Coordinates of C-alpha atoms in Angstrom, one line a residue:
M1 CA -30.2 -18.7 -4.3
L2 CA -33.5 -17.0 -5.2
S3 CA -36.3 -16.7 -2.7
A4 CA -39.3 -19.0 -3.1
T5 CA -41.5 -15.9 -3.0
G6 CA -39.9 -14.3 -6.1
S7 CA -41.9 -14.8 -9.3
L8 CA -40.3 -15.6 -12.6
R9 CA -41.3 -12.1 -13.9
N10 CA -39.6 -10.3 -11.0
R11 CA -36.4 -12.4 -11.5
K12 CA -36.3 -11.6 -15.2
H13 CA -36.9 -7.9 -14.4
L14 CA -33.9 -7.9 -11.9
A15 CA -31.7 -9.7 -14.5
E16 CA -32.6 -7.0 -17.1
E17 CA -31.8 -4.2 -14.6
I18 CA -28.4 -5.7 -13.8
Q19 CA -27.6 -6.2 -17.5
D20 CA -28.4 -2.6 -18.5
G21 CA -26.7 -1.1 -15.4
S22 CA -29.8 0.6 -14.0
W23 CA -29.2 -1.4 -10.8
A24 CA -25.8 0.2 -10.4
S25 CA -27.1 3.3 -8.7
K26 CA -28.9 1.1 -6.1
A27 CA -25.6 -0.7 -5.3
R28 CA -24.5 2.0 -2.9
Q29 CA -27.7 1.6 -0.8
P30 CA -27.4 -0.4 2.4
I31 CA -28.2 -4.1 2.1
M32 CA -31.5 -4.7 3.9
C33 CA -33.8 -7.7 4.0
C34 CA -37.2 -6.6 3.1
K35 CA -40.2 -7.7 1.0
T36 CA -38.8 -6.1 -2.1
H37 CA -35.5 -8.0 -1.8
A38 CA -37.3 -11.2 -0.9
A39 CA -39.3 -10.9 -4.1
Y40 CA -36.0 -10.5 -6.1
G41 CA -33.9 -12.9 -4.1
C42 CA -31.8 -11.4 -1.3
D43 CA -28.8 -13.6 -1.7
Y44 CA -28.5 -12.8 -5.4
I45 CA -28.7 -9.1 -4.7
I46 CA -26.1 -9.3 -2.0
R47 CA -23.7 -11.2 -4.2
Y48 CA -24.3 -8.6 -7.0
R49 CA -23.7 -5.7 -4.7
R50 CA -20.4 -7.2 -3.4
R51 CA -19.2 -7.7 -6.9
R52 CA -20.3 -4.2 -7.8
A53 CA -18.5 -2.8 -4.7
R54 CA -15.2 -4.4 -5.8
S55 CA -15.6 -2.7 -9.2
L56 CA -16.3 0.6 -7.5
K57 CA -12.8 0.6 -6.0
F58 CA -11.4 1.8 -9.3
A59 CA -14.2 4.4 -9.8
F60 CA -12.3 7.1 -8.0
L61 CA -9.3 6.7 -10.3
F62 CA -11.5 7.0 -13.4
H63 CA -13.2 10.1 -11.8
V64 CA -9.8 11.7 -11.3
V65 CA -8.8 11.0 -14.9
E66 CA -12.1 12.5 -16.1
V67 CA -11.5 15.7 -14.0
V68 CA -8.0 16.1 -15.4
V69 CA -9.3 15.7 -19.0
V70 CA -12.0 18.3 -18.4
V71 CA -9.5 20.7 -16.9
V72 CA -7.2 20.3 -19.9
V73 CA -10.0 20.8 -22.4
V74 CA -11.1 24.0 -20.5
V75 CA -7.6 25.4 -20.3
V76 CA -7.0 24.7 -24.0
K77 CA -10.3 26.5 -24.9
V78 CA -9.6 29.5 -22.6
V79 CA -5.9 30.2 -23.1
G80 CA -5.0 28.4 -26.3
V81 CA -3.0 25.5 -27.3
A82 CA 0.5 27.0 -26.8
V83 CA -0.2 28.0 -23.2
A84 CA -1.8 24.7 -22.5
V85 CA 1.3 22.8 -23.8
V86 CA 3.5 25.0 -21.6
L87 CA 1.4 24.3 -18.6
L88 CA 1.4 20.6 -19.4
V89 CA 5.2 20.6 -19.6
V90 CA 5.5 22.5 -16.3
V91 CA 3.2 20.0 -14.6
L92 CA 5.1 17.0 -16.1
V93 CA 8.4 18.5 -14.9
V94 CA 7.1 19.1 -11.4
L95 CA 5.8 15.5 -11.3
V96 CA 9.2 14.1 -12.5
L97 CA 11.0 16.2 -9.8
V98 CA 8.6 14.9 -7.1
V99 CA 9.2 11.3 -8.2
V100 CA 13.0 11.8 -8.3
A101 CA 12.9 13.4 -4.9
V102 CA 10.9 10.5 -3.4
V103 CA 13.4 8.0 -5.0
V104 CA 16.4 9.9 -3.6
V105 CA 14.8 10.0 -0.1
I106 CA 14.1 6.3 -0.3
I107 CA 17.7 5.6 -1.4
I108 CA 19.1 7.8 1.5
I109 CA 16.9 5.9 4.0
I110 CA 18.1 2.6 2.7
I111 CA 21.8 3.7 2.9
V112 CA 21.3 5.0 6.5
V113 CA 19.7 1.7 7.5
V114 CA 22.5 -0.3 6.0
V115 CA 25.2 1.8 7.7
V116 CA 23.4 1.6 11.0
V117 CA 23.1 -2.2 10.7
V118 CA 26.8 -2.6 9.7
V119 CA 27.9 -0.4 12.6
V120 CA 25.8 -2.4 15.1
V121 CA 27.2 -5.7 13.8
V122 CA 30.8 -4.5 14.0
V123 CA 30.3 -3.2 17.5
V124 CA 28.7 -6.4 18.6
V125 CA 31.5 -8.5 17.1
V126 CA 34.2 -6.3 18.7
V127 CA 32.5 -6.6 22.1
V128 CA 32.2 -10.3 21.8
V129 CA 35.9 -10.7 20.7
V130 CA 37.1 -8.4 23.6
V131 CA 35.0 -10.4 26.1
V132 CA 36.4 -13.7 24.8
I133 CA 40.0 -12.4 25.0
V134 CA 39.5 -11.1 28.5
R135 CA 38.0 -14.4 29.6
V136 CA 40.9 -16.4 28.1
I137 CA 43.4 -14.1 29.8
V138 CA 41.7 -14.5 33.2
L139 CA 41.4 -18.2 32.7
V140 CA 45.1 -18.6 31.7
S141 CA 46.3 -16.3 34.5
G142 CA 44.2 -18.3 37.0
K143 CA 45.7 -21.6 35.9
L144 CA 49.2 -20.2 35.9
R145 CA 48.7 -18.7 39.4
A146 CA 47.4 -22.0 40.6
S147 CA 50.5 -23.7 39.4
G148 CA 52.7 -21.2 41.2
I149 CA 53.7 -19.0 38.2
R150 CA 52.9 -15.3 38.4
F151 CA 51.2 -13.8 35.4
I152 CA 51.9 -10.2 34.9
M153 CA 49.3 -8.2 33.0
L154 CA 50.4 -5.1 31.2
G155 CA 48.9 -1.9 32.3

């Protein structure tokens, strides 16, 4: 919703800034209600900045890729293509080893958790079965004793 104080010229100017990307550098500034924003329409600017903030989440990833490309180009220019290829292979091997190590650790953790859960379930089942058997023996021996028959327990 554009402010009533914003002129048509100002709104067109803002639309042009947004289209050509010159507003992008201003998107990192804090949102403030002021006369300038009132002239352009505060709500529109806030919506634009929120949309821009969502797109900036991926900016770091693109920056990292850009740095890697620059480093590779510099290494190729300084030491030559052969050494750069060897360095690239070494880096890729290290990355693969790190990924494999992480996967192995995750698999080991899953196996340990499954074993612990199985052991706990088995122990609980054994305890429940023993308790039920002892209660049945006590109940049967009590009934037999009440009827005058002695029940001799082993041990």
